[in-house]
Every structure is written in structure tokens, then in C-alpha cells.
Amino acid sequence: MGDHKEQPLRVGAAVRRRRRALSLTLAVVAERSGLSVPFLSQVENDRARPSRSSLEKVADALRTTAVELLAAADPACSVDVVRAEEPESLGAPRMRSLVRGHHQLHASEFTGDHDAGREFQHRNDELMYVADGAVEIEAEGRAYRLVRGDTMYLTGGVRHRWRATVPDTRVVVVAVAEHIEAVQDRHR
């Protein structure tokens, strides 16, 4: 219950992402596939489920395969529970995903020490929440110390690095997925 392993897939978002990545309009995809614009719009908005034949026509129009579109599809469930894992060993650094699948939002939990030398720069916005312990974050040339319960919001494009300063620190990072055009290019 709550697991989406047996749920049908919603292929609409994958079709839309692929179409937009190719800078195509629905009209162009309709012309290439022989399917109607209203039908393609319904597919993209998950109001219609394409037959295998229609999905293959859409995939051909998008210069990909039906298999690739299905692999990039979202599970049809709206609720998914990710259970806490048993700690492997205290102090051992680890990362676990808190959101399964290919969605608009990514969330990860980092436990233990972290590679302080690794610099990050994400296209979209993110939020860092210190669940336990403390971290030092360097962002935009300034250093910040965050402790349990503190958060830091970083807009897309901000270069940053962080490190745990207390053993068994847990940091939750929530970010808008890279495949989403959530922010304008701020550096133009």
C-alpha cells in the first residue's frame, strides 16, 4: 500500500518534456505523428492514455522511442511513502533519496560527513534543512553556520559547498528538478 510499483505510468509529462527539449509545438508533433492537436494536448495533460500505436507515433515524431518515453514517465499515484532505512553504521556518510521517480521536485537526505571540497551549482532553486547536527556552508563567497532546525534557501545558479561540523549530522536538501524550467537564466 502506498508503493507505486504496480501503478500505471503517466506518460504525458515525459512527452511534454521531450517536445519542449526539441522546441516543438503541439502542431508540429501532430503533423509529424498524424494525431490531432487536441488529443496530444490531452495526452500531455494525462487526460488521455495513448494506445501503443499512438505512443509509437508520438515517439517517432519526437525522435525517440516509446520505450524511452515510458522509462521517463511518472508513476500515476499521487501518494508515495518512502520508509526510513535502518542506519547501516553510525558515522558512515550516506545519501538517500526521499522522493522516488522522475518528478518536479527532488529531495535527498545526507547523513554523516560530506565532501567539503565538492562545489555545487544547480540550475534551479533549492532548500537545505539541517535535521540534526551542524554544517558550514560557503555560498557566494560567504560562510554560514547552520545548526539543527536551520534552513538555507539558494536560488538557482548559486555556487556553494558544505560540510558537516558535528558527527551524525543529517541534512535534507529539497530542489526543483533539473529538467524543469523553473527559473529564468539569471546570468544573461
mmCIF file with all atom_site columns, C-alpha atoms in Angstrom:
data_model
loop_
_atom_site.group_PDB
_atom_site.id
_atom_site.type_symbol
_atom_site.label_atom_id
_atom_site.label_alt_id
_atom_site.label_comp_id
_atom_site.label_asym_id
_atom_site.label_entity_id
_atom_site.label_seq_id
_atom_site.pdbx_PDB_ins_code
_atom_site.Cartn_x
_atom_site.Cartn_y
_atom_site.Cartn_z
_atom_site.occupancy
_atom_site.B_iso_or_equiv
_atom_site.pdbx_formal_charge
_atom_site.auth_seq_id
_atom_site.auth_comp_id
_atom_site.auth_asym_id
_atom_site.auth_atom_id
_atom_site.pdbx_PDB_model_num
ATOM 1   C CA . MET A 1 1   ? 0.000  0.000  0.000   1.00 0.00 ? 1   MET A CA 1
ATOM 2   C CA . GLY A 1 2   ? 1.401  3.411  -0.948  1.00 0.00 ? 2   GLY A CA 1
ATOM 3   C CA . ASP A 1 3   ? 4.087  1.915  -3.170  1.00 0.00 ? 3   ASP A CA 1
ATOM 4   C CA . HIS A 1 4   ? 3.804  2.810  -6.828  1.00 0.00 ? 4   HIS A CA 1
ATOM 5   C CA . LYS A 1 5   ? 5.453  -0.277 -8.262  1.00 0.00 ? 5   LYS A CA 1
ATOM 6   C CA . GLU A 1 6   ? 2.177  -1.608 -9.690  1.00 0.00 ? 6   GLU A CA 1
ATOM 7   C CA . GLN A 1 7   ? 0.659  1.765  -10.619 1.00 0.00 ? 7   GLN A CA 1
ATOM 8   C CA . PRO A 1 8   ? 0.133  2.684  -14.284 1.00 0.00 ? 8   PRO A CA 1
ATOM 9   C CA . LEU A 1 9   ? 2.513  5.272  -15.707 1.00 0.00 ? 9   LEU A CA 1
ATOM 10  C CA . ARG A 1 10  ? 1.624  8.830  -16.713 1.00 0.00 ? 10  ARG A CA 1
ATOM 11  C CA . VAL A 1 11  ? 3.487  9.409  -19.941 1.00 0.00 ? 11  VAL A CA 1
ATOM 12  C CA . GLY A 1 12  ? 2.178  12.949 -20.539 1.00 0.00 ? 12  GLY A CA 1
ATOM 13  C CA . ALA A 1 13  ? 4.905  14.790 -18.649 1.00 0.00 ? 13  ALA A CA 1
ATOM 14  C CA . ALA A 1 14  ? 7.600  12.771 -20.451 1.00 0.00 ? 14  ALA A CA 1
ATOM 15  C CA . VAL A 1 15  ? 6.040  13.650 -23.824 1.00 0.00 ? 15  VAL A CA 1
ATOM 16  C CA . ARG A 1 16  ? 5.856  17.335 -22.883 1.00 0.00 ? 16  ARG A CA 1
ATOM 17  C CA . ARG A 1 17  ? 9.461  17.395 -21.605 1.00 0.00 ? 17  ARG A CA 1
ATOM 18  C CA . ARG A 1 18  ? 10.726 15.780 -24.810 1.00 0.00 ? 18  ARG A CA 1
ATOM 19  C CA . ARG A 1 19  ? 8.663  18.066 -27.049 1.00 0.00 ? 19  ARG A CA 1
ATOM 20  C CA . ARG A 1 20  ? 9.896  21.164 -25.230 1.00 0.00 ? 20  ARG A CA 1
ATOM 21  C CA . ALA A 1 21  ? 13.503 19.934 -25.266 1.00 0.00 ? 21  ALA A CA 1
ATOM 22  C CA . LEU A 1 22  ? 13.218 19.796 -29.066 1.00 0.00 ? 22  LEU A CA 1
ATOM 23  C CA . SER A 1 23  ? 11.486 23.229 -29.140 1.00 0.00 ? 23  SER A CA 1
ATOM 24  C CA . LEU A 1 24  ? 8.496  21.767 -30.982 1.00 0.00 ? 24  LEU A CA 1
ATOM 25  C CA . THR A 1 25  ? 4.897  22.939 -30.872 1.00 0.00 ? 25  THR A CA 1
ATOM 26  C CA . LEU A 1 26  ? 1.960  20.574 -30.460 1.00 0.00 ? 26  LEU A CA 1
ATOM 27  C CA . ALA A 1 27  ? 1.012  21.418 -34.051 1.00 0.00 ? 27  ALA A CA 1
ATOM 28  C CA . VAL A 1 28  ? 4.374  20.191 -35.359 1.00 0.00 ? 28  VAL A CA 1
ATOM 29  C CA . VAL A 1 29  ? 4.138  16.957 -33.349 1.00 0.00 ? 29  VAL A CA 1
ATOM 30  C CA . ALA A 1 30  ? 0.551  16.487 -34.584 1.00 0.00 ? 30  ALA A CA 1
ATOM 31  C CA . GLU A 1 31  ? 1.659  16.928 -38.188 1.00 0.00 ? 31  GLU A CA 1
ATOM 32  C CA . ARG A 1 32  ? 4.591  14.522 -37.804 1.00 0.00 ? 32  ARG A CA 1
ATOM 33  C CA . SER A 1 33  ? 2.562  11.876 -35.946 1.00 0.00 ? 33  SER A CA 1
ATOM 34  C CA . GLY A 1 34  ? -0.746 12.115 -37.795 1.00 0.00 ? 34  GLY A CA 1
ATOM 35  C CA . LEU A 1 35  ? -2.536 12.638 -34.466 1.00 0.00 ? 35  LEU A CA 1
ATOM 36  C CA . SER A 1 36  ? -4.681 15.651 -33.572 1.00 0.00 ? 36  SER A CA 1
ATOM 37  C CA . VAL A 1 37  ? -3.502 18.629 -31.501 1.00 0.00 ? 37  VAL A CA 1
ATOM 38  C CA . PRO A 1 38  ? -6.408 18.206 -29.009 1.00 0.00 ? 38  PRO A CA 1
ATOM 39  C CA . PHE A 1 39  ? -5.527 14.526 -28.493 1.00 0.00 ? 39  PHE A CA 1
ATOM 40  C CA . LEU A 1 40  ? -1.832 15.333 -27.972 1.00 0.00 ? 40  LEU A CA 1
ATOM 41  C CA . SER A 1 41  ? -2.784 18.063 -25.504 1.00 0.00 ? 41  SER A CA 1
ATOM 42  C CA . GLN A 1 42  ? -4.910 15.552 -23.587 1.00 0.00 ? 42  GLN A CA 1
ATOM 43  C CA . VAL A 1 43  ? -2.010 13.075 -23.576 1.00 0.00 ? 43  VAL A CA 1
ATOM 44  C CA . GLU A 1 44  ? 0.401  15.708 -22.243 1.00 0.00 ? 44  GLU A CA 1
ATOM 45  C CA . ASN A 1 45  ? -2.064 16.640 -19.505 1.00 0.00 ? 45  ASN A CA 1
ATOM 46  C CA . ASP A 1 46  ? -2.719 12.977 -18.638 1.00 0.00 ? 46  ASP A CA 1
ATOM 47  C CA . ARG A 1 47  ? -6.387 13.243 -19.605 1.00 0.00 ? 47  ARG A CA 1
ATOM 48  C CA . ALA A 1 48  ? -5.944 10.609 -22.311 1.00 0.00 ? 48  ALA A CA 1
ATOM 49  C CA . ARG A 1 49  ? -3.829 7.466  -22.403 1.00 0.00 ? 49  ARG A CA 1
ATOM 50  C CA . PRO A 1 50  ? -2.374 6.769  -25.832 1.00 0.00 ? 50  PRO A CA 1
ATOM 51  C CA . SER A 1 51  ? -2.592 3.303  -27.311 1.00 0.00 ? 51  SER A CA 1
ATOM 52  C CA . ARG A 1 52  ? 0.698  1.554  -28.026 1.00 0.00 ? 52  ARG A CA 1
ATOM 53  C CA . SER A 1 53  ? 0.349  2.523  -31.694 1.00 0.00 ? 53  SER A CA 1
ATOM 54  C CA . SER A 1 54  ? -0.312 6.192  -30.842 1.00 0.00 ? 54  SER A CA 1
ATOM 55  C CA . LEU A 1 55  ? 2.570  6.273  -28.378 1.00 0.00 ? 55  LEU A CA 1
ATOM 56  C CA . GLU A 1 56  ? 4.905  4.926  -31.067 1.00 0.00 ? 56  GLU A CA 1
ATOM 57  C CA . LYS A 1 57  ? 3.697  7.630  -33.487 1.00 0.00 ? 57  LYS A CA 1
ATOM 58  C CA . VAL A 1 58  ? 4.318  10.301 -30.849 1.00 0.00 ? 58  VAL A CA 1
ATOM 59  C CA . ALA A 1 59  ? 7.756  8.848  -30.080 1.00 0.00 ? 59  ALA A CA 1
ATOM 60  C CA . ASP A 1 60  ? 8.693  8.845  -33.789 1.00 0.00 ? 60  ASP A CA 1
ATOM 61  C CA . ALA A 1 61  ? 7.570  12.472 -34.074 1.00 0.00 ? 61  ALA A CA 1
ATOM 62  C CA . LEU A 1 62  ? 9.765  13.300 -31.084 1.00 0.00 ? 62  LEU A CA 1
ATOM 63  C CA . ARG A 1 63  ? 12.763 11.372 -32.482 1.00 0.00 ? 63  ARG A CA 1
ATOM 64  C CA . THR A 1 64  ? 12.777 8.869  -29.637 1.00 0.00 ? 64  THR A CA 1
ATOM 65  C CA . THR A 1 65  ? 11.174 5.512  -28.838 1.00 0.00 ? 65  THR A CA 1
ATOM 66  C CA . ALA A 1 66  ? 8.069  4.519  -26.936 1.00 0.00 ? 66  ALA A CA 1
ATOM 67  C CA . VAL A 1 67  ? 10.333 2.622  -24.536 1.00 0.00 ? 67  VAL A CA 1
ATOM 68  C CA . GLU A 1 68  ? 12.295 5.812  -23.772 1.00 0.00 ? 68  GLU A CA 1
ATOM 69  C CA . LEU A 1 69  ? 9.092  7.787  -23.175 1.00 0.00 ? 69  LEU A CA 1
ATOM 70  C CA . LEU A 1 70  ? 7.784  5.090  -20.831 1.00 0.00 ? 70  LEU A CA 1
ATOM 71  C CA . ALA A 1 71  ? 11.117 4.997  -18.988 1.00 0.00 ? 71  ALA A CA 1
ATOM 72  C CA . ALA A 1 72  ? 10.826 8.761  -18.387 1.00 0.00 ? 72  ALA A CA 1
ATOM 73  C CA . ALA A 1 73  ? 7.154  8.535  -17.363 1.00 0.00 ? 73  ALA A CA 1
ATOM 74  C CA . ASP A 1 74  ? 5.875  9.417  -13.910 1.00 0.00 ? 74  ASP A CA 1
ATOM 75  C CA . PRO A 1 75  ? 4.031  6.877  -11.762 1.00 0.00 ? 75  PRO A CA 1
ATOM 76  C CA . ALA A 1 76  ? 0.302  7.549  -11.738 1.00 0.00 ? 76  ALA A CA 1
ATOM 77  C CA . CYS A 1 77  ? -0.008 7.582  -7.966  1.00 0.00 ? 77  CYS A CA 1
ATOM 78  C CA . SER A 1 78  ? -0.269 10.867 -6.128  1.00 0.00 ? 78  SER A CA 1
ATOM 79  C CA . VAL A 1 79  ? 0.943  9.493  -2.799  1.00 0.00 ? 79  VAL A CA 1
ATOM 80  C CA . ASP A 1 80  ? 4.160  7.581  -2.238  1.00 0.00 ? 80  ASP A CA 1
ATOM 81  C CA . VAL A 1 81  ? 5.735  6.715  1.095   1.00 0.00 ? 81  VAL A CA 1
ATOM 82  C CA . VAL A 1 82  ? 9.491  6.342  1.408   1.00 0.00 ? 82  VAL A CA 1
ATOM 83  C CA . ARG A 1 83  ? 10.211 4.487  4.630   1.00 0.00 ? 83  ARG A CA 1
ATOM 84  C CA . ALA A 1 84  ? 13.143 5.302  6.881   1.00 0.00 ? 84  ALA A CA 1
ATOM 85  C CA . GLU A 1 85  ? 16.035 2.927  6.481   1.00 0.00 ? 85  GLU A CA 1
ATOM 86  C CA . GLU A 1 86  ? 17.904 1.200  9.262   1.00 0.00 ? 86  GLU A CA 1
ATOM 87  C CA . PRO A 1 87  ? 21.190 3.025  9.843   1.00 0.00 ? 87  PRO A CA 1
ATOM 88  C CA . GLU A 1 88  ? 23.980 0.990  8.251   1.00 0.00 ? 88  GLU A CA 1
ATOM 89  C CA . SER A 1 89  ? 26.579 2.212  10.682  1.00 0.00 ? 89  SER A CA 1
ATOM 90  C CA . LEU A 1 90  ? 26.729 5.406  12.647  1.00 0.00 ? 90  LEU A CA 1
ATOM 91  C CA . GLY A 1 91  ? 29.174 7.933  11.290  1.00 0.00 ? 91  GLY A CA 1
ATOM 92  C CA . ALA A 1 92  ? 29.281 6.390  7.822   1.00 0.00 ? 92  ALA A CA 1
ATOM 93  C CA . PRO A 1 93  ? 28.401 9.050  5.247   1.00 0.00 ? 93  PRO A CA 1
ATOM 94  C CA . ARG A 1 94  ? 25.421 8.206  3.107   1.00 0.00 ? 94  ARG A CA 1
ATOM 95  C CA . MET A 1 95  ? 22.788 9.761  0.895   1.00 0.00 ? 95  MET A CA 1
ATOM 96  C CA . ARG A 1 96  ? 19.260 8.541  0.300   1.00 0.00 ? 96  ARG A CA 1
ATOM 97  C CA . SER A 1 97  ? 16.588 9.841  -1.992  1.00 0.00 ? 97  SER A CA 1
ATOM 98  C CA . LEU A 1 98  ? 13.390 10.922 -0.257  1.00 0.00 ? 98  LEU A CA 1
ATOM 99  C CA . VAL A 1 99  ? 11.357 11.108 -3.485  1.00 0.00 ? 99  VAL A CA 1
ATOM 100 C CA . ARG A 1 100 ? 11.195 8.190  -5.904  1.00 0.00 ? 100 ARG A CA 1
ATOM 101 C CA . GLY A 1 101 ? 10.846 8.589  -9.634  1.00 0.00 ? 101 GLY A CA 1
ATOM 102 C CA . HIS A 1 102 ? 11.163 11.421 -12.096 1.00 0.00 ? 102 HIS A CA 1
ATOM 103 C CA . HIS A 1 103 ? 9.288  14.378 -10.625 1.00 0.00 ? 103 HIS A CA 1
ATOM 104 C CA . GLN A 1 104 ? 9.376  18.159 -10.479 1.00 0.00 ? 104 GLN A CA 1
ATOM 105 C CA . LEU A 1 105 ? 10.874 18.000 -7.011  1.00 0.00 ? 105 LEU A CA 1
ATOM 106 C CA . HIS A 1 106 ? 13.908 16.153 -5.695  1.00 0.00 ? 106 HIS A CA 1
ATOM 107 C CA . ALA A 1 107 ? 14.670 15.618 -2.022  1.00 0.00 ? 107 ALA A CA 1
ATOM 108 C CA . SER A 1 108 ? 17.692 13.886 -0.550  1.00 0.00 ? 108 SER A CA 1
ATOM 109 C CA . GLU A 1 109 ? 18.909 13.209 2.955   1.00 0.00 ? 109 GLU A CA 1
ATOM 110 C CA . PHE A 1 110 ? 22.646 13.346 3.638   1.00 0.00 ? 110 PHE A CA 1
ATOM 111 C CA . THR A 1 111 ? 23.907 11.732 6.845   1.00 0.00 ? 111 THR A CA 1
ATOM 112 C CA . GLY A 1 112 ? 27.395 11.919 8.296   1.00 0.00 ? 112 GLY A CA 1
ATOM 113 C CA . ASP A 1 113 ? 30.420 13.650 6.864   1.00 0.00 ? 113 ASP A CA 1
ATOM 114 C CA . HIS A 1 114 ? 30.299 15.177 3.413   1.00 0.00 ? 114 HIS A CA 1
ATOM 115 C CA . ASP A 1 115 ? 32.931 16.010 0.796   1.00 0.00 ? 115 ASP A CA 1
ATOM 116 C CA . ALA A 1 116 ? 33.511 19.647 1.777   1.00 0.00 ? 116 ALA A CA 1
ATOM 117 C CA . GLY A 1 117 ? 35.677 20.241 -1.284  1.00 0.00 ? 117 GLY A CA 1
ATOM 118 C CA . ARG A 1 118 ? 32.908 19.448 -3.751  1.00 0.00 ? 118 ARG A CA 1
ATOM 119 C CA . GLU A 1 119 ? 31.225 22.549 -5.117  1.00 0.00 ? 119 GLU A CA 1
ATOM 120 C CA . PHE A 1 120 ? 27.630 22.517 -6.307  1.00 0.00 ? 120 PHE A CA 1
ATOM 121 C CA . GLN A 1 121 ? 25.779 24.768 -8.701  1.00 0.00 ? 121 GLN A CA 1
ATOM 122 C CA . HIS A 1 122 ? 22.225 23.786 -9.556  1.00 0.00 ? 122 HIS A CA 1
ATOM 123 C CA . ARG A 1 123 ? 20.137 25.325 -12.309 1.00 0.00 ? 123 ARG A CA 1
ATOM 124 C CA . ASN A 1 124 ? 17.055 25.628 -10.111 1.00 0.00 ? 124 ASN A CA 1
ATOM 125 C CA . ASP A 1 125 ? 16.336 26.711 -6.547  1.00 0.00 ? 125 ASP A CA 1
ATOM 126 C CA . GLU A 1 126 ? 16.968 24.509 -3.532  1.00 0.00 ? 126 GLU A CA 1
ATOM 127 C CA . LEU A 1 127 ? 16.399 24.470 0.200   1.00 0.00 ? 127 LEU A CA 1
ATOM 128 C CA . MET A 1 128 ? 18.802 22.944 2.728   1.00 0.00 ? 128 MET A CA 1
ATOM 129 C CA . TYR A 1 129 ? 17.405 21.919 6.131   1.00 0.00 ? 129 TYR A CA 1
ATOM 130 C CA . VAL A 1 130 ? 19.612 20.746 8.995   1.00 0.00 ? 130 VAL A CA 1
ATOM 131 C CA . ALA A 1 131 ? 17.651 17.946 10.686  1.00 0.00 ? 131 ALA A CA 1
ATOM 132 C CA . ASP A 1 132 ? 20.418 17.050 13.163  1.00 0.00 ? 132 ASP A CA 1
ATOM 133 C CA . GLY A 1 133 ? 23.909 18.345 13.923  1.00 0.00 ? 133 GLY A CA 1
ATOM 134 C CA . ALA A 1 134 ? 25.527 21.352 12.270  1.00 0.00 ? 134 ALA A CA 1
ATOM 135 C CA . VAL A 1 135 ? 27.034 22.356 8.938   1.00 0.00 ? 135 VAL A CA 1
ATOM 136 C CA . GLU A 1 136 ? 29.184 25.092 7.488   1.00 0.00 ? 136 GLU A CA 1
ATOM 137 C CA . ILE A 1 137 ? 28.076 26.324 4.084   1.00 0.00 ? 137 ILE A CA 1
ATOM 138 C CA . GLU A 1 138 ? 30.062 28.538 1.761   1.00 0.00 ? 138 GLU A CA 1
ATOM 139 C CA . ALA A 1 139 ? 27.830 30.317 -0.749  1.00 0.00 ? 139 ALA A CA 1
ATOM 140 C CA . GLU A 1 140 ? 28.625 33.293 -2.945  1.00 0.00 ? 140 GLU A CA 1
ATOM 141 C CA . GLY A 1 141 ? 31.937 33.776 -1.124  1.00 0.00 ? 141 GLY A CA 1
ATOM 142 C CA . ARG A 1 142 ? 30.386 33.964 2.363   1.00 0.00 ? 142 ARG A CA 1
ATOM 143 C CA . ALA A 1 143 ? 30.451 31.346 5.122   1.00 0.00 ? 143 ALA A CA 1
ATOM 144 C CA . TYR A 1 144 ? 27.351 30.388 7.096   1.00 0.00 ? 144 TYR A CA 1
ATOM 145 C CA . ARG A 1 145 ? 26.963 28.080 10.102  1.00 0.00 ? 145 ARG A CA 1
ATOM 146 C CA . LEU A 1 146 ? 23.646 26.272 10.361  1.00 0.00 ? 146 LEU A CA 1
ATOM 147 C CA . VAL A 1 147 ? 22.522 24.113 13.298  1.00 0.00 ? 147 VAL A CA 1
ATOM 148 C CA . ARG A 1 148 ? 19.589 21.781 13.893  1.00 0.00 ? 148 ARG A CA 1
ATOM 149 C CA . GLY A 1 149 ? 16.356 23.330 12.605  1.00 0.00 ? 149 GLY A CA 1
ATOM 150 C CA . ASP A 1 150 ? 18.033 25.986 10.441  1.00 0.00 ? 150 ASP A CA 1
ATOM 151 C CA . THR A 1 151 ? 17.353 26.284 6.717   1.00 0.00 ? 151 THR A CA 1
ATOM 152 C CA . MET A 1 152 ? 19.116 27.970 3.823   1.00 0.00 ? 152 MET A CA 1
ATOM 153 C CA . TYR A 1 153 ? 17.418 28.848 0.550   1.00 0.00 ? 153 TYR A CA 1
ATOM 154 C CA . LEU A 1 154 ? 19.648 29.062 -2.519  1.00 0.00 ? 154 LEU A CA 1
ATOM 155 C CA . THR A 1 155 ? 18.427 30.434 -5.822  1.00 0.00 ? 155 THR A CA 1
ATOM 156 C CA . GLY A 1 156 ? 19.388 28.616 -8.990  1.00 0.00 ? 156 GLY A CA 1
ATOM 157 C CA . GLY A 1 157 ? 22.934 29.279 -10.150 1.00 0.00 ? 157 GLY A CA 1
ATOM 158 C CA . VAL A 1 158 ? 24.442 29.958 -6.710  1.00 0.00 ? 158 VAL A CA 1
ATOM 159 C CA . ARG A 1 159 ? 27.770 28.150 -6.292  1.00 0.00 ? 159 ARG A CA 1
ATOM 160 C CA . HIS A 1 160 ? 28.044 26.535 -2.885  1.00 0.00 ? 160 HIS A CA 1
ATOM 161 C CA . ARG A 1 161 ? 29.765 23.842 -0.854  1.00 0.00 ? 161 ARG A CA 1
ATOM 162 C CA . TRP A 1 162 ? 29.069 22.481 2.590   1.00 0.00 ? 162 TRP A CA 1
ATOM 163 C CA . ARG A 1 163 ? 30.462 20.210 5.259   1.00 0.00 ? 163 ARG A CA 1
ATOM 164 C CA . ALA A 1 164 ? 29.192 18.641 8.458   1.00 0.00 ? 164 ALA A CA 1
ATOM 165 C CA . THR A 1 165 ? 30.854 20.008 11.587  1.00 0.00 ? 165 THR A CA 1
ATOM 166 C CA . VAL A 1 166 ? 29.237 17.575 14.048  1.00 0.00 ? 166 VAL A CA 1
ATOM 167 C CA . PRO A 1 167 ? 29.235 13.743 13.802  1.00 0.00 ? 167 PRO A CA 1
ATOM 168 C CA . ASP A 1 168 ? 25.993 12.146 12.562  1.00 0.00 ? 168 ASP A CA 1
ATOM 169 C CA . THR A 1 169 ? 24.749 15.387 11.022  1.00 0.00 ? 169 THR A CA 1
ATOM 170 C CA . ARG A 1 170 ? 21.647 14.971 8.830   1.00 0.00 ? 170 ARG A CA 1
ATOM 171 C CA . VAL A 1 171 ? 20.880 17.484 6.090   1.00 0.00 ? 171 VAL A CA 1
ATOM 172 C CA . VAL A 1 172 ? 17.783 17.375 3.899   1.00 0.00 ? 172 VAL A CA 1
ATOM 173 C CA . VAL A 1 173 ? 18.119 19.041 0.503   1.00 0.00 ? 173 VAL A CA 1
ATOM 174 C CA . VAL A 1 174 ? 14.956 19.795 -1.482  1.00 0.00 ? 174 VAL A CA 1
ATOM 175 C CA . ALA A 1 175 ? 15.366 21.122 -5.009  1.00 0.00 ? 175 ALA A CA 1
ATOM 176 C CA . VAL A 1 176 ? 13.379 21.832 -8.124  1.00 0.00 ? 176 VAL A CA 1
ATOM 177 C CA . ALA A 1 177 ? 14.382 19.120 -10.601 1.00 0.00 ? 177 ALA A CA 1
ATOM 178 C CA . GLU A 1 178 ? 16.979 19.957 -13.234 1.00 0.00 ? 178 GLU A CA 1
ATOM 179 C CA . HIS A 1 179 ? 14.623 19.046 -16.102 1.00 0.00 ? 179 HIS A CA 1
ATOM 180 C CA . ILE A 1 180 ? 12.137 21.733 -15.016 1.00 0.00 ? 180 ILE A CA 1
ATOM 181 C CA . GLU A 1 181 ? 12.433 25.267 -16.425 1.00 0.00 ? 181 GLU A CA 1
ATOM 182 C CA . ALA A 1 182 ? 11.618 26.823 -13.038 1.00 0.00 ? 182 ALA A CA 1
ATOM 183 C CA . VAL A 1 183 ? 13.845 29.874 -13.226 1.00 0.00 ? 183 VAL A CA 1
ATOM 184 C CA . GLN A 1 184 ? 14.952 32.255 -15.927 1.00 0.00 ? 184 GLN A CA 1
ATOM 185 C CA . ASP A 1 185 ? 18.642 32.338 -16.723 1.00 0.00 ? 185 ASP A CA 1
ATOM 186 C CA . ARG A 1 186 ? 19.724 34.981 -14.196 1.00 0.00 ? 186 ARG A CA 1
ATOM 187 C CA . HIS A 1 187 ? 23.215 35.317 -15.654 1.00 0.00 ? 187 HIS A CA 1
ATOM 188 C CA . ARG A 1 188 ? 22.370 36.780 -19.071 1.00 0.00 ? 188 ARG A CA 1
#
